[in-house]
Amino acid sequence: MKTNPYADAPRLPEGERVDPRALVGGGTRPIEIEIGPGRGGFVFERLAADPEVCMLGLEIRRKWATIVDQKLRERGCGDRARVFAEDAKSALPRFPEACARAVFVHFPDPWWKKKHHKRLVVTAELLTQVCRVLGSGGELFIQTDVSERATAYAALIALEPRLRALNPELGFAAENPFSARSPREHRAIADGLPIYRLHFRLQ
Ligand SMILES: C[S@@+](CC[C@H](N)C(=O)[O-])C[C@H]1O[C@@H](n2cnc3c(N)ncnc32)[C@H](O)[C@@H]1O
């Protein structure tokens, strides 16, 4: 019988409430959260860019959570960053208010047909949870190469009055200011695709 090689994927501790700050950095300082890190390139580049950063990734695919979390440990970063095999939609509500200083969502929702709508990651409910876990001054950064999705995200974010655009005059942000790129972002740049970047700060 075939066994699932990722049956032991890293999971968040059990319980109704989980403090992610205790899992990375071990302290009380706000951390950075990436939703759907996939192959994990952004986490590694972000840790290298800023030695102060502690990160937690929520990746629904057990395979990628297992591989990236293991690589983090092998590279000696396991105390600063972890990736857990979790659905961000059920994980974020378990986190305390104002535990994060940034939330990143890079290239979610690559499909945009109506039949895929129930799989969408960036929804009104998710944004409510993002606002809850972000402390005042915390940043939300979303990128996509699908223009319809970018417009839909902007419309959803407009319903959250505490999220203020960091570049209101430009609409979308021209660049990624975090000195780190996701794997899909690198590919989009190499392929010359347009990237729509939404960068907001919680008031
Ligand atoms: C298109 S990939 C982009 C991967 C990476 N962010 C990048 O930019 O290269 C979307 C990622 O989000 C993950 N994902 C989808 N729904 C999710 C959810 N509800 N919670 C956590 N991760 C999710 C997928 O498994 C996949 O790794």
Short mmCIF file of C-alpha atoms and ligand atoms in Angstrom, two decimals:
data_model
loop_
_atom_site.label_atom_id
_atom_site.label_comp_id
_atom_site.label_asym_id
_atom_site.label_seq_id
_atom_site.Cartn_x
_atom_site.Cartn_y
_atom_site.Cartn_z
CA MET A 1 0.00 0.00 0.00
CA LYS A 2 1.26 3.47 -0.91
CA THR A 3 1.96 5.76 2.05
CA ASN A 4 1.64 9.53 1.83
CA PRO A 5 5.22 10.92 2.04
CA TYR A 6 3.82 14.15 3.46
CA ALA A 7 1.53 12.64 6.09
CA ASP A 8 3.76 14.21 8.76
CA ALA A 9 3.71 17.70 7.27
CA PRO A 10 4.31 20.39 9.92
CA ARG A 11 1.03 21.58 11.43
CA LEU A 12 0.18 24.37 13.85
CA PRO A 13 -0.18 23.25 17.48
CA GLU A 14 -3.65 22.03 18.34
CA GLY A 15 -6.08 24.22 20.22
CA GLU A 16 -8.54 26.98 19.58
CA ARG A 17 -5.90 29.71 19.96
CA VAL A 18 -2.32 29.74 18.67
CA ASP A 19 0.20 32.56 19.05
CA PRO A 20 2.44 32.46 15.95
CA ARG A 21 4.98 34.76 17.65
CA ALA A 22 5.84 31.93 20.01
CA LEU A 23 6.59 29.66 17.02
CA VAL A 24 9.02 31.95 15.22
CA GLY A 25 11.34 34.21 17.12
CA GLY A 26 9.93 32.93 20.39
CA GLY A 27 9.00 36.40 21.55
CA THR A 28 6.25 38.92 21.51
CA ARG A 29 7.48 41.00 18.54
CA PRO A 30 5.02 41.12 15.60
CA ILE A 31 5.96 38.72 12.84
CA GLU A 32 5.40 38.61 9.08
CA ILE A 33 2.93 36.11 7.61
CA GLU A 34 2.93 34.75 4.06
CA ILE A 35 -0.22 33.10 2.76
CA GLY A 36 0.50 30.40 0.15
CA PRO A 37 4.32 30.54 -0.04
CA GLY A 38 4.41 27.59 -2.46
CA ARG A 39 8.09 26.76 -3.12
CA GLY A 40 9.11 29.30 -0.49
CA GLY A 41 11.46 31.62 -2.40
CA PHE A 42 10.02 34.77 -0.86
CA VAL A 43 10.55 33.50 2.70
CA PHE A 44 14.25 32.81 2.06
CA GLU A 45 14.86 36.11 0.26
CA ARG A 46 12.98 38.06 2.95
CA LEU A 47 14.99 36.46 5.81
CA ALA A 48 18.22 37.28 3.96
CA ALA A 49 17.12 40.87 3.28
CA ASP A 50 16.24 41.77 6.87
CA PRO A 51 17.87 40.04 9.87
CA GLU A 52 15.10 41.36 12.14
CA VAL A 53 12.32 39.54 10.30
CA CYS A 54 10.59 36.44 11.67
CA MET A 55 8.15 34.77 9.30
CA LEU A 56 5.38 32.24 9.33
CA GLY A 57 4.03 30.66 6.13
CA LEU A 58 0.59 29.08 5.79
CA GLU A 59 0.64 26.71 2.80
CA ILE A 60 -2.33 24.47 2.05
CA ARG A 61 -0.23 21.96 0.09
CA ARG A 62 1.40 19.50 2.47
CA LYS A 63 4.20 18.77 0.02
CA TRP A 64 5.42 22.35 -0.19
CA ALA A 65 4.95 23.06 3.52
CA THR A 66 7.07 19.97 4.34
CA ILE A 67 9.83 20.75 1.83
CA VAL A 68 10.14 24.46 2.64
CA ASP A 69 9.95 23.97 6.41
CA GLN A 70 12.69 21.32 6.22
CA LYS A 71 14.88 23.57 4.05
CA LEU A 72 14.49 26.38 6.59
CA ARG A 73 15.81 24.09 9.31
CA GLU A 74 18.65 22.78 7.12
CA ARG A 75 19.74 26.35 6.41
CA GLY A 76 19.73 27.24 10.11
CA CYS A 77 16.66 29.52 9.88
CA GLY A 78 14.19 27.26 11.69
CA ASP A 79 14.06 29.54 14.74
CA ARG A 80 13.19 32.60 12.58
CA ALA A 81 10.75 31.07 10.11
CA ARG A 82 8.40 28.13 9.77
CA VAL A 83 5.93 27.00 7.12
CA PHE A 84 2.90 25.03 8.27
CA ALA A 85 0.54 22.90 6.20
CA GLU A 86 -2.58 24.91 6.91
CA ASP A 87 -5.46 26.58 5.13
CA ALA A 88 -4.99 30.27 5.84
CA LYS A 89 -8.75 30.68 6.06
CA SER A 90 -9.00 28.44 9.12
CA ALA A 91 -5.57 29.28 10.60
CA LEU A 92 -5.78 33.11 10.79
CA PRO A 93 -8.91 33.16 13.01
CA ARG A 94 -6.90 31.19 15.61
CA PHE A 95 -4.21 33.90 15.86
CA PRO A 96 -4.38 36.80 18.35
CA GLU A 97 -5.09 40.37 17.30
CA ALA A 98 -2.15 42.51 16.21
CA CYS A 99 0.38 39.66 16.15
CA ALA A 100 1.68 40.51 12.65
CA ARG A 101 3.43 43.50 11.15
CA ALA A 102 2.92 42.39 7.55
CA VAL A 103 0.82 39.91 5.58
CA PHE A 104 1.93 38.87 2.08
CA VAL A 105 -0.19 37.13 -0.54
CA HIS A 106 1.82 36.62 -3.73
CA PHE A 107 0.04 35.47 -6.89
CA PRO A 108 -2.92 33.71 -5.25
CA ASP A 109 -5.94 32.58 -7.22
CA PRO A 110 -4.33 31.88 -10.62
CA TRP A 111 -7.79 30.82 -11.94
CA TRP A 112 -10.58 33.29 -12.37
CA LYS A 113 -13.47 31.33 -13.91
CA LYS A 114 -16.73 31.40 -11.96
CA LYS A 115 -16.57 27.65 -11.17
CA HIS A 116 -13.33 28.29 -9.25
CA HIS A 117 -14.72 31.05 -7.06
CA LYS A 118 -15.10 28.83 -4.03
CA ARG A 119 -11.33 28.19 -4.10
CA LEU A 120 -10.44 31.88 -4.01
CA VAL A 121 -7.97 32.74 -1.24
CA VAL A 122 -8.50 36.51 -1.10
CA THR A 123 -12.10 36.95 0.05
CA ALA A 124 -13.90 39.48 2.26
CA GLU A 125 -13.70 37.00 5.17
CA LEU A 126 -9.94 36.56 4.72
CA LEU A 127 -9.41 40.33 4.61
CA THR A 128 -11.37 40.72 7.86
CA GLN A 129 -9.00 38.24 9.49
CA VAL A 130 -5.95 39.92 7.95
CA CYS A 131 -7.05 43.26 9.47
CA ARG A 132 -7.53 41.56 12.85
CA VAL A 133 -4.06 39.99 12.95
CA LEU A 134 -2.29 43.08 11.60
CA GLY A 135 -1.36 45.59 14.25
CA SER A 136 -1.98 49.27 13.63
CA GLY A 137 0.62 50.34 11.06
CA GLY A 138 0.88 46.78 9.72
CA GLU A 139 1.10 46.25 5.96
CA LEU A 140 -0.84 44.11 3.51
CA PHE A 141 0.90 43.34 0.21
CA ILE A 142 -0.86 41.39 -2.55
CA GLN A 143 0.51 40.72 -6.04
CA THR A 144 -1.07 39.12 -9.08
CA ASP A 145 -0.54 38.94 -12.82
CA VAL A 146 -4.28 38.52 -13.49
CA SER A 147 -5.77 41.97 -14.06
CA GLU A 148 -9.35 40.83 -13.28
CA ARG A 149 -8.20 39.52 -9.92
CA ALA A 150 -6.31 42.72 -9.14
CA THR A 151 -9.46 44.77 -9.79
CA ALA A 152 -11.53 42.39 -7.66
CA TYR A 153 -9.02 42.58 -4.77
CA ALA A 154 -8.99 46.38 -4.94
CA ALA A 155 -12.81 46.40 -4.73
CA LEU A 156 -12.77 44.09 -1.70
CA ILE A 157 -10.06 46.11 0.05
CA ALA A 158 -12.06 49.31 -0.54
CA LEU A 159 -14.70 47.82 1.80
CA GLU A 160 -12.14 47.85 4.66
CA PRO A 161 -11.87 51.55 5.59
CA ARG A 162 -8.93 50.95 7.95
CA LEU A 163 -6.74 49.77 5.03
CA ARG A 164 -5.14 52.82 3.42
CA ALA A 165 -3.31 52.61 0.09
CA LEU A 166 0.37 53.48 0.39
CA ASN A 167 0.37 54.87 -3.16
CA PRO A 168 -3.17 56.22 -3.75
CA GLU A 169 -2.10 58.44 -6.65
CA LEU A 170 -0.73 55.48 -8.65
CA GLY A 171 -3.48 52.93 -8.10
CA PHE A 172 -1.28 49.85 -8.11
CA ALA A 173 2.21 49.96 -6.57
CA ALA A 174 4.98 50.19 -9.16
CA GLU A 175 7.44 47.98 -7.29
CA ASN A 176 7.77 45.42 -4.56
CA PRO A 177 9.54 47.29 -1.71
CA PHE A 178 10.31 44.22 0.44
CA SER A 179 13.70 43.29 -1.11
CA ALA A 180 12.42 39.78 -1.76
CA ARG A 181 10.44 38.20 -4.58
CA SER A 182 8.23 35.13 -4.79
CA PRO A 183 9.02 32.35 -7.33
CA ARG A 184 6.06 33.34 -9.49
CA GLU A 185 7.08 36.98 -9.33
CA HIS A 186 10.56 36.11 -10.65
CA ARG A 187 8.91 34.14 -13.47
CA ALA A 188 6.45 36.90 -14.34
CA ILE A 189 9.33 39.39 -14.54
CA ALA A 190 11.37 37.02 -16.74
CA ASP A 191 8.33 36.51 -19.01
CA GLY A 192 7.65 40.26 -19.20
CA LEU A 193 4.14 39.89 -17.71
CA PRO A 194 2.50 42.88 -16.02
CA ILE A 195 2.37 42.60 -12.22
CA TYR A 196 -0.43 44.31 -10.26
CA ARG A 197 0.75 45.13 -6.75
CA LEU A 198 -1.60 46.23 -3.94
CA HIS A 199 0.13 47.74 -0.91
CA PHE A 200 -1.91 48.93 2.07
CA ARG A 201 -1.30 49.98 5.66
CA LEU A 202 -3.74 49.34 8.51
CA GLN A 203 -4.63 52.57 10.30
C1 LIG B 1 -0.20 30.26 -7.62
S1 LIG B 1 0.61 29.66 -6.23
C2 LIG B 1 1.77 30.98 -5.85
C3 LIG B 1 2.91 30.51 -4.98
C4 LIG B 1 3.82 31.65 -4.46
N1 LIG B 1 3.08 32.53 -3.60
C5 LIG B 1 4.47 32.42 -5.59
O1 LIG B 1 4.12 33.59 -5.77
O2 LIG B 1 5.34 31.84 -6.25
C6 LIG B 1 -0.61 29.84 -4.91
C7 LIG B 1 -0.19 29.14 -3.63
O3 LIG B 1 -1.20 29.35 -2.64
C8 LIG B 1 -1.46 28.11 -1.98
N2 LIG B 1 -2.83 28.18 -1.42
C9 LIG B 1 -4.01 28.15 -2.10
N3 LIG B 1 -5.05 28.27 -1.26
C10 LIG B 1 -4.53 28.39 -0.01
C11 LIG B 1 -5.09 28.55 1.29
N4 LIG B 1 -6.43 28.60 1.47
N5 LIG B 1 -4.26 28.64 2.37
C12 LIG B 1 -2.91 28.57 2.19
N6 LIG B 1 -2.31 28.42 0.98
C13 LIG B 1 -3.10 28.34 -0.10
C14 LIG B 1 -1.29 27.09 -3.09
O4 LIG B 1 -1.08 25.77 -2.59
C15 LIG B 1 -0.06 27.63 -3.81
O5 LIG B 1 1.14 27.21 -3.19
#
